[in-house]
XYZ file of C-alpha atoms in Angstrom:
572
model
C 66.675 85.966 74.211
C 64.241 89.143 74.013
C 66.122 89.821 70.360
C 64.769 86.223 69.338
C 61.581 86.746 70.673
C 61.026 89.987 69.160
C 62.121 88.148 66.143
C 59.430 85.290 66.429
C 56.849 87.175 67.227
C 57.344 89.356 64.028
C 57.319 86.665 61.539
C 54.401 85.489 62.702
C 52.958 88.787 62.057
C 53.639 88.776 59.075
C 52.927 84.984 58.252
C 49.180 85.867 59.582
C 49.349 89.487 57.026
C 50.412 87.231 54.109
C 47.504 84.629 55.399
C 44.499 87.119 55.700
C 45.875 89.356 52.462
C 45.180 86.319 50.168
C 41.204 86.283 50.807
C 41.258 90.280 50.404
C 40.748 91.933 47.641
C 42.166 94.438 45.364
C 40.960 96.983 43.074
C 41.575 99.569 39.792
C 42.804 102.518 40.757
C 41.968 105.361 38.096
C 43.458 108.711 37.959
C 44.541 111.351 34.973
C 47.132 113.919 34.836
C 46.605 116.555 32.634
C 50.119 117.997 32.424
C 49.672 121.842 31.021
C 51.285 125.183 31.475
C 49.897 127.133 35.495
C 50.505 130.655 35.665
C 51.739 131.369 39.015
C 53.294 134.313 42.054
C 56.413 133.212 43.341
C 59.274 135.574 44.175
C 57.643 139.019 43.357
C 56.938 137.698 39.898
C 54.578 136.129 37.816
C 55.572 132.791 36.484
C 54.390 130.466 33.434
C 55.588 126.413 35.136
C 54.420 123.430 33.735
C 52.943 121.401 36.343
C 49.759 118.497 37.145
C 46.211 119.257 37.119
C 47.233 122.691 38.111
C 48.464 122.523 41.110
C 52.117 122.791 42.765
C 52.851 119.815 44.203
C 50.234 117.747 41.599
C 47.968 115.997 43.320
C 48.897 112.713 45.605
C 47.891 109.122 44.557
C 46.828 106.986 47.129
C 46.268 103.103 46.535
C 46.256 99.592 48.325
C 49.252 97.204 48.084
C 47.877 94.988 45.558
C 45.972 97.208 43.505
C 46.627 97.952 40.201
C 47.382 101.933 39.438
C 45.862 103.071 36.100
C 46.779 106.277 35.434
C 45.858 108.556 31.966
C 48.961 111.260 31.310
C 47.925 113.859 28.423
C 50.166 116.270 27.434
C 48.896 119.708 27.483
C 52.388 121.334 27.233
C 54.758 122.641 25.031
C 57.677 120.003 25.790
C 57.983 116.255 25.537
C 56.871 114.269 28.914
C 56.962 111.016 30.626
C 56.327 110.081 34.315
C 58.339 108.147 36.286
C 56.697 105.855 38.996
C 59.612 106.483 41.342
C 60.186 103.215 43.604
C 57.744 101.282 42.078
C 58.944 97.781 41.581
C 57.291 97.844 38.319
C 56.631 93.474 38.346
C 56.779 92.731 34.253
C 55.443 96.048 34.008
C 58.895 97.861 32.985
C 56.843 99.936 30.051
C 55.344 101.899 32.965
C 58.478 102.974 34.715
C 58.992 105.844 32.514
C 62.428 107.365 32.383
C 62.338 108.683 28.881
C 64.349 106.994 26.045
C 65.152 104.014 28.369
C 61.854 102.574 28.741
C 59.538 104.932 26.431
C 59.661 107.161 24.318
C 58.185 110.349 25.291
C 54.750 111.421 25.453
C 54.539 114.565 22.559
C 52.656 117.405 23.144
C 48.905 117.008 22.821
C 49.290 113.031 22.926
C 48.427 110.704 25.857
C 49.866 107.622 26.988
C 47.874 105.499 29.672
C 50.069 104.113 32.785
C 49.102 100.469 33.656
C 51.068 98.650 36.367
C 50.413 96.479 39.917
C 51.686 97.673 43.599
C 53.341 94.350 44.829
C 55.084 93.578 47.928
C 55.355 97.729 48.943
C 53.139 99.792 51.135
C 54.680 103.440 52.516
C 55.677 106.528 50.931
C 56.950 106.868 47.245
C 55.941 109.510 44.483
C 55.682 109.916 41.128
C 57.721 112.711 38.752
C 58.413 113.731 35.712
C 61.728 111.871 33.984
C 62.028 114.273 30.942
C 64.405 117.030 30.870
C 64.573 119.205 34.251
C 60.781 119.004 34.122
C 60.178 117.132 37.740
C 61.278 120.514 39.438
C 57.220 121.039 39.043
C 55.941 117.885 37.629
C 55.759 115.521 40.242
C 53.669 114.275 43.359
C 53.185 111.914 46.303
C 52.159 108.410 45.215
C 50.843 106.888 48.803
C 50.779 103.129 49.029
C 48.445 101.855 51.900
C 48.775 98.473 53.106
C 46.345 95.778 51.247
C 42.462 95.967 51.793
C 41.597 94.017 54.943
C 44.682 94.663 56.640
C 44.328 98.478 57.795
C 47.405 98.683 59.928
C 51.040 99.418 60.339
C 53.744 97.531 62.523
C 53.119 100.589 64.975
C 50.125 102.438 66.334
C 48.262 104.133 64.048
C 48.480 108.009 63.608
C 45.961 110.155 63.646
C 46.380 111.496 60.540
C 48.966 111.411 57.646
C 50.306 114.283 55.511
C 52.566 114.881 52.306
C 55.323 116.762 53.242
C 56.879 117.653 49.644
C 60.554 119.871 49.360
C 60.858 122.219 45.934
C 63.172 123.901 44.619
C 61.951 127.153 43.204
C 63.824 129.074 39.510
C 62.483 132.406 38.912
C 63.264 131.391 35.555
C 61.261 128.457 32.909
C 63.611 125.182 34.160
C 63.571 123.673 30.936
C 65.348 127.181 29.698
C 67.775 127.071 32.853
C 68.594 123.844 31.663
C 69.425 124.391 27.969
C 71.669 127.743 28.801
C 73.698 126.430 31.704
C 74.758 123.467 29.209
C 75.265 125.590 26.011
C 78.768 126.897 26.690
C 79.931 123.299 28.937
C 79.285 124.734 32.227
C 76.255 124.535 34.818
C 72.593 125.461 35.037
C 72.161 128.253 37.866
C 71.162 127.431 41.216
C 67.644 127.532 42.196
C 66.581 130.682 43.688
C 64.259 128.892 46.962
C 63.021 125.855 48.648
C 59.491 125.166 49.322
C 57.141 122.686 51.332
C 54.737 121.686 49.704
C 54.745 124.497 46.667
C 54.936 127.409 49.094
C 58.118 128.991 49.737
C 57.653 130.346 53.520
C 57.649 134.133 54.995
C 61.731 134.262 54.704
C 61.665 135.179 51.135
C 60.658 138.323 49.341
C 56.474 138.858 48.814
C 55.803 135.599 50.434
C 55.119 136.383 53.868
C 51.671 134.805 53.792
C 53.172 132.257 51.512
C 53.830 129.308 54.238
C 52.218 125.826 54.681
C 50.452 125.616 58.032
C 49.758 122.465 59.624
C 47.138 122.152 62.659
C 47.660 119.542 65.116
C 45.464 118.551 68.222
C 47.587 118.392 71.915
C 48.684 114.696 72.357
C 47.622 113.019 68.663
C 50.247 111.341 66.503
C 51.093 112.172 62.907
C 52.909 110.583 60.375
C 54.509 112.815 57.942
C 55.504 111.625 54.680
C 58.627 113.540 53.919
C 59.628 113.501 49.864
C 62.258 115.600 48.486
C 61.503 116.472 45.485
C 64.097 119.140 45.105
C 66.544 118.710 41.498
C 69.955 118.939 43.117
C 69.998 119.778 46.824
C 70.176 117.459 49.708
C 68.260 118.694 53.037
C 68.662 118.794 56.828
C 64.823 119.171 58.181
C 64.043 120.036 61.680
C 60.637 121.096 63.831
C 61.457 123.240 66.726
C 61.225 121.456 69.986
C 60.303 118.032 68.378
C 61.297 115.040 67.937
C 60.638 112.547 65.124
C 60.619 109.198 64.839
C 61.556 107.482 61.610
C 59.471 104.225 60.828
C 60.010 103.654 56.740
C 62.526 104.809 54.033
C 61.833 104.355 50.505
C 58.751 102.388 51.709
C 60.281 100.083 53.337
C 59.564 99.591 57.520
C 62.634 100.592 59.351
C 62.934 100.131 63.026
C 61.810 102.943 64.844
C 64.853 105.564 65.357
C 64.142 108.722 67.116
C 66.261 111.943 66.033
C 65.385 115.637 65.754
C 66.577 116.190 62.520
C 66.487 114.230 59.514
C 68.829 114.233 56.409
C 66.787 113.532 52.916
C 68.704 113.509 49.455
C 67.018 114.031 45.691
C 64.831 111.211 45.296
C 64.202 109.662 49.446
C 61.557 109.256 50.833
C 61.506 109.193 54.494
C 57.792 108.422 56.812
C 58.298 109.949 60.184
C 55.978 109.780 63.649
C 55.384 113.606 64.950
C 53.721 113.310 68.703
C 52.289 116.651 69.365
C 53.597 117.074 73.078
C 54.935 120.330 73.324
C 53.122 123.090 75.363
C 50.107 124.552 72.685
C 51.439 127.135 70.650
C 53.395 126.983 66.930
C 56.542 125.828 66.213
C 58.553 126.359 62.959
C 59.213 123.186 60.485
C 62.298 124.314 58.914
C 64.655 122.881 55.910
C 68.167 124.040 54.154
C 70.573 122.340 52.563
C 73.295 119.638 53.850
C 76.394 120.357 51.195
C 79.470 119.089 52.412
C 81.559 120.615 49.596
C 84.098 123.485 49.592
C 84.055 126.048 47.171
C 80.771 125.090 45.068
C 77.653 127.714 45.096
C 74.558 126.052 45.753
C 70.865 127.610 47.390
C 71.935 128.461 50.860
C 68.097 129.428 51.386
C 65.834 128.324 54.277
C 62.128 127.022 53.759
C 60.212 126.796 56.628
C 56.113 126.468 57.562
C 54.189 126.104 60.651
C 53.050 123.339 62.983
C 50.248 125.205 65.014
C 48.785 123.623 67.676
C 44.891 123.741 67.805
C 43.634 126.200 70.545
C 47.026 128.650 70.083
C 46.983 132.137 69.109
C 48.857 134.659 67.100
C 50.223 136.491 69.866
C 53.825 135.041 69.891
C 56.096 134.298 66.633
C 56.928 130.469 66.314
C 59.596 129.057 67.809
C 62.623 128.397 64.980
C 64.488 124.967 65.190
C 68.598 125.696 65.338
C 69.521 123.493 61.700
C 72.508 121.885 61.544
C 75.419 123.735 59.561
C 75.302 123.104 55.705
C 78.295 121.588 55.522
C 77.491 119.380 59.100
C 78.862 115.608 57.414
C 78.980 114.117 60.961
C 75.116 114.611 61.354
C 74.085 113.700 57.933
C 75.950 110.602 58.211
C 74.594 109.246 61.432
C 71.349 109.850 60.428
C 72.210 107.875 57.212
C 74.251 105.229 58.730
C 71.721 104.520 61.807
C 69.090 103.023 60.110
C 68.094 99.719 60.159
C 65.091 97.560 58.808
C 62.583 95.474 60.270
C 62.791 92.433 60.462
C 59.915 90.649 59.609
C 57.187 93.276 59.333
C 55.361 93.195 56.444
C 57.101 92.941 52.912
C 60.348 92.572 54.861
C 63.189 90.209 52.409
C 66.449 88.936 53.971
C 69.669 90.028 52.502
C 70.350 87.694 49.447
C 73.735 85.715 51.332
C 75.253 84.076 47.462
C 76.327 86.836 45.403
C 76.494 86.509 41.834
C 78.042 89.344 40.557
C 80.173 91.583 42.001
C 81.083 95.654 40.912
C 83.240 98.287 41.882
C 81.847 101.413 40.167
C 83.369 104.199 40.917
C 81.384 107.966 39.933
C 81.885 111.453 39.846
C 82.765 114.476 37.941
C 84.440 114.594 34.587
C 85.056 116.701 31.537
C 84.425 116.528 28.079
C 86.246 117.990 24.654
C 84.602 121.378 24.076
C 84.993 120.271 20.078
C 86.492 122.595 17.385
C 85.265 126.262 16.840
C 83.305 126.420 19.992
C 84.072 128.567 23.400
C 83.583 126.192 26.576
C 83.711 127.962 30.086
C 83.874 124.597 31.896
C 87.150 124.246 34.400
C 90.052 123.934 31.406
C 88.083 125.394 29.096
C 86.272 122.209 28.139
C 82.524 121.154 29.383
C 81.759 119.587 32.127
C 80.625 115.797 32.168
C 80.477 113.107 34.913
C 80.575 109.281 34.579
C 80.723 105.716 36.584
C 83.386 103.886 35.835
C 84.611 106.636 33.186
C 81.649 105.766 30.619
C 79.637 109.022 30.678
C 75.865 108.058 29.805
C 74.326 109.743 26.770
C 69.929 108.734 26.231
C 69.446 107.538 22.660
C 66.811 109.453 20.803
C 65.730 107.095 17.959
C 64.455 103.873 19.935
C 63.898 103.311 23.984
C 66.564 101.159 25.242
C 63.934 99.123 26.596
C 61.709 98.284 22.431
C 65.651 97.663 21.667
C 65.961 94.669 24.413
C 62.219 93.201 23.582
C 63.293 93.709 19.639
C 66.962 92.677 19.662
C 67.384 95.580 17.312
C 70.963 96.837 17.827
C 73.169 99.806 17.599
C 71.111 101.482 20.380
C 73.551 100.432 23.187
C 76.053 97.871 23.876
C 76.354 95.426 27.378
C 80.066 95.832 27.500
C 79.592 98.315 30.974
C 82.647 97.505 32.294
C 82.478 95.500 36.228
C 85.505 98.003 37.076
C 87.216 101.234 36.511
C 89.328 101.234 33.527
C 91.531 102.349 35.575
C 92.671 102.300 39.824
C 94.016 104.696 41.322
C 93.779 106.986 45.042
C 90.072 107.657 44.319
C 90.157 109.670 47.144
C 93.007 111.930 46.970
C 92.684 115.604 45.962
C 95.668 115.832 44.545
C 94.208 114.061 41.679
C 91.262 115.968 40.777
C 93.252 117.840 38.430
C 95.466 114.873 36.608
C 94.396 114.905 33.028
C 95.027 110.912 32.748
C 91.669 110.757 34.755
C 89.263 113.566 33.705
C 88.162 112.797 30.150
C 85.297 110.252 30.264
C 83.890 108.842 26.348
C 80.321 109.377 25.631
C 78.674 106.233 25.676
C 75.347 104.042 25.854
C 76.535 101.206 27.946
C 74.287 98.821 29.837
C 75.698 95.857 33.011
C 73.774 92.438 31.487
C 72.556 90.481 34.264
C 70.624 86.668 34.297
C 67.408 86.503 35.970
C 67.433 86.309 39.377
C 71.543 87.350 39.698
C 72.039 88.752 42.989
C 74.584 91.717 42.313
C 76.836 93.085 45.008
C 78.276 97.043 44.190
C 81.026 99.192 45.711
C 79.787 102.311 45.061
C 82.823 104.642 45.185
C 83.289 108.447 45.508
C 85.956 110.256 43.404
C 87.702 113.910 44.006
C 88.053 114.268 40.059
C 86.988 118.065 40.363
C 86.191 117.961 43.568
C 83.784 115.554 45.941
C 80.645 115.750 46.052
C 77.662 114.010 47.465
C 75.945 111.239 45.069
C 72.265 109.942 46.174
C 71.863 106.866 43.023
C 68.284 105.796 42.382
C 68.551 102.167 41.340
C 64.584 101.910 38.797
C 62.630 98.708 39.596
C 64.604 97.234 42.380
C 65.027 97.858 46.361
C 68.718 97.584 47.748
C 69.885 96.440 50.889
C 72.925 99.036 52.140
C 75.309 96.532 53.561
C 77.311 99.755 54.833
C 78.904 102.942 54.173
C 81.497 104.929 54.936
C 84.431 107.040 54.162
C 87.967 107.137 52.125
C 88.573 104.568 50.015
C 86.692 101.382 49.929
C 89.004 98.606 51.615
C 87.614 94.745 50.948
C 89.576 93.660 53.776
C 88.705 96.121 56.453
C 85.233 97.262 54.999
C 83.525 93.670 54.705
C 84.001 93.181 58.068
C 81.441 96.073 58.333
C 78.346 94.620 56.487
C 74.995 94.195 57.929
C 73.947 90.980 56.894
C 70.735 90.810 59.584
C 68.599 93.919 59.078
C 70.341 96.885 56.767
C 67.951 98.967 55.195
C 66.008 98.669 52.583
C 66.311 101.957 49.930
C 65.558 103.146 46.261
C 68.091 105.945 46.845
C 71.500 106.294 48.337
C 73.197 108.989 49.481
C 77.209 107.986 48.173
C 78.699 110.227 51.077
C 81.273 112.803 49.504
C 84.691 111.200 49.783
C 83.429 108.404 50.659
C 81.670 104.781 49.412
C 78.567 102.669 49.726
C 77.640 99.178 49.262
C 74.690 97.493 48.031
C 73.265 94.355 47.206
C 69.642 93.686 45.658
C 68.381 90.506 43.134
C 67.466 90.820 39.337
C 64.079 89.087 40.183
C 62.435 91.490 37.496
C 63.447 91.629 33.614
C 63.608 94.725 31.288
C 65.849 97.322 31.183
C 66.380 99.677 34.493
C 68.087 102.931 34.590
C 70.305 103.397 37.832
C 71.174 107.655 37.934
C 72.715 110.089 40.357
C 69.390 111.904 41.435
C 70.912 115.171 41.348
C 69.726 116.276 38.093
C 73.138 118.447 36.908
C 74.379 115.302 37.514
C 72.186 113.151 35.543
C 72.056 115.694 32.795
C 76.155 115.099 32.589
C 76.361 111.636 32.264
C 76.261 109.808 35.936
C 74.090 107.298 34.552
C 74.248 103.428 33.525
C 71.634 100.966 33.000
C 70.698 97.088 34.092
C 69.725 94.645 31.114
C 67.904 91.605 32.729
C 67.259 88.731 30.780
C 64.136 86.967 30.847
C 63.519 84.094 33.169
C 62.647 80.473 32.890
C 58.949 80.802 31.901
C 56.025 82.987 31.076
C 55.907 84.928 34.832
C 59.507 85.355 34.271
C 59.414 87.158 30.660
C 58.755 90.549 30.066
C 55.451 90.929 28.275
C 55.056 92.922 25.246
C 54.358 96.745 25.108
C 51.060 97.953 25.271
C 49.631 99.257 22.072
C 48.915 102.749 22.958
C 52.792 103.452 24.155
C 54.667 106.600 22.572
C 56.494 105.908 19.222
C 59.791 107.935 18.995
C 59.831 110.302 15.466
């Protein structure tokens, strides 16, 4: 009885936001990024990055739900650029979303392109990166999205203050070079070398011992940190000593509220917490490393950490460090991940679509690819390393964006044949396999899933040990997903259905696929244009874990995607 009060009481909350949001107005929000080359001290060494309006993170963009987001991008670098809007629905705007080759071409050096596109139906915590090359690893920022003008509150109290809380990860080397090199010879781009928050590494690394982000909080005020991770290829446990945290939004969408003292945030997530400062006055560490629940693979065992200082303390005593989990802790990454829930009815809240159109079973993971006559590969076999969903390994076309191609009909950029299934079933799951050479080629294709307007479109999102698990967050472009559940092994239909959340799963963007294990989502092609869903782990992305949505048109004009703006890049 309380659950159905609760319930009614909610959607008449939001019946009376969606009532007083239609006399409020909205407005043009105008902002320019001038993307250059920053000179900058990290690591004992001076560093040439390219980052936004010179500054590491670039700077955060706040708007209103319902305001359109104008945003002038000029190219000050040496290397081609787009930015991604990351989470934005992107409402017949799909020119704006950015990933480059799929829905622009890039911008060149010394040219300009202007972003144009509405916030609809999303208020939270998103960002905004660059999709070109390993570029985002200092190209990117927080995008904030208030709720509408005239309705200046949240489904919870309202903090005192909110704050950006943006992971790195740090090369002591020019990414874009990393990049380039590690793929040469087949085989992977180093590790990073550090983690930051928010572009400052901490006092555990070399020459950066007054290099740590210090936040000051008053005794007994609440703050709502808006934790991005902005990091290429590392997943992260995050913990404040002696704190708690409660989680209200993923991905900006309301969750319930769900207390924890550590939270688990792949490539990509977004996640808004509530920080109560209730602890005796004094400073207390914030502290992040990586969750990586593989054996045998190197990645950046570092630690970042800064300060939460409480006003009034002193320097006499060091801060107190939170205990992180282990890096390879699976049992609390996946509570965290598998506790969440949304809320029902608060505002921008949509039920889980119950008639599903289509239905996939994609499996994803590692691969390997012919190292090709009179060359010298050092991936596993000798051959280079690749990855793939359902064994098509995505390759970016580099004449025409995917995206002209669909509002052209100009062919022989990519095909719809993306197959609904592996090629191919077999014990995804079982080691012994991750060796068999029936299963680790994958062909280099352009391949895109064709939906109709409006298909709702149910996928099994399945782990593989080909070369070993690993973790896969996938960032679905211009769509939320509902995450009906998750777990681990192989997917069963029989067993695993009776698992979905139907009532109030939450709402993402991004996924963490759990290593060894599956997912399964569900979202609507309300929204037509081409849209790019990617393993966020950029060695991943760079490989080939990549396929891509084609949504036709709908019935009318506010169901057909307009055509491109004049001033968008031209591929040469």
């Amino acid at each position: 009885m309380a659950i159905r009060s609760s319930f009614t009481f909610l959607l008449a909350f939001s019946l009376a936001l969606l009532a007083s949001s239609s006399v409020s107005s909205a407005a043009i929000v105008k902002h320019s990024l001038y993307v250059k080359n920053l000179t900058i001290n990290r690591l004992c060494k001076e560093h040439v990055i390219v980052a936004a309006n010179g500054i590491l993170p670039g700077p955060t963009i706040s708007v209103h739900e319902g305001d359109t987001l104008v945003v002038d991008v000029l190219n000050q670098s040496p290397y081609n650029i787009t930015i991604h809007w990351h989470g934005v629905f992107q409402l017949l705007s799909p020119w704006a979303d950015g990933p480059e080759y799929v829905t622009q071409c890039p911008i060149r050096p010394g040219h300009s392109y202007t972003y144009r596109f509405n916030i609809t139906g999303q208020e939270g915590t998103l960002w905004w990166h660059a999709h070109s090359s390993w570029l985002r690893a200092t190209v990117h920022g927080a995008l904030v999205i208030y709720p509408r003008r005239g309705r200046s509150f949240y489904p919870f109290p309202k903090p005192e203050k909110d704050i950006p809380i943006v992971f790195e990860e740090w090369w002591n080397r020019n990414v874009v070079d990393v990049e380039k090199e590690g793929f040469a010879h087949g085989g992977v781009p180093n590790r990073s070398d550090a983690l930051a928050i928010n572009g400052k590494l901490g006092d555990l690394f070399p020459c950066s011992k007054n290099d740590i982000y210090t936040l000051e909080v008053v005794h007994g005020k609440t703050y709502m940190l808006r934790i991005i991770n902005a990091a290429l290829n590392s997943q992260l446990f995050f913990k404040i000593a002696n704190h708690n945290m409660t989680v209200v939004a993923v991905d900006a969408a309301y969750t319930n509220p769900y207390m924890t003292n550590t939270v688990v945030i792949a490539p990509g997530q977004t996640i808004d917490v509530l920080l109560t400062a209730n602890q005796p006055i004094g400073s207390y560490y914030m502290a992040a490393h990586p969750y990586f629940g593989v054996v045998g693979v190197p990645f950046d065992n570092t630690t970042t950490r800064g300060i939460i200082a409480y006003k009034g303390s002193t320097s006499a005593s060091a801060p107190l460090m939170p205990v992180l989990p282990a890096f390879n802790d699976t049992p609390t990454a996946h509570k965290f991940y598998s506790n969440l829930t949304t809320l029902i009815g608060g505002p921008h809240w949509v039920p889980v679509p119950r008639q599903v159109d289509e239905h996939m079973f994609i499996t994803q993971g590692l691969n390997l690819d012919h190292c090709g006559a009179n060359s010298t590969c050092v991936g596993p076999l000798g051959q280079r390393f690749s990855a793939s969903m359902n064994n098509q390994s995505f390759v970016l076309p580099n004449t025409l964006s995917m995206l002209q191609a669909f509002y052209d009909g100009t062919s022989g950029i990519y095909t719809t044949d993306f197959p609904d299934n592996p090629p191919l079933a077999f014990d995804y799951t079982n080691t012994s396999l991750s060796f068999n050479p029936s299963l680790l080629f994958a062909p280099k294709v352009t391949k895109v899933k064709k939906l109709k307007y409006n298909a709702v479109v149910e996928i099994v999102l399945q782990n593989t040990a080909i070369l070993g698990f690993e973790n896969h967050p996938f960032h679905l472009h211009g769509f939320n997903f509902h995450v009906l559940a998750q777990g681990f092994g192989n997917y069963d239909n029989t067993k695993d259905r009776q698992k979905f959340n139907l009532v109030n799963p939450q709402s993402r963007n991004t996924i963490g696929v759990p290593a060894g294990g599956w997912a399964v989502i569900r979202f609507q092609a309300n929204n037509p244009g081409i849209w790019l869903m990617h393993c966020h782990v950029e060695i991943h992305l760079s490989m080939g874990l990549a396929m891509a949505f084609e949504v036709e048109n709908g019935p009318n004009r506010s169901s057909t995607l307009p055509p491109p703006p004049s001033d968008l890049p031209k591929c040469f």
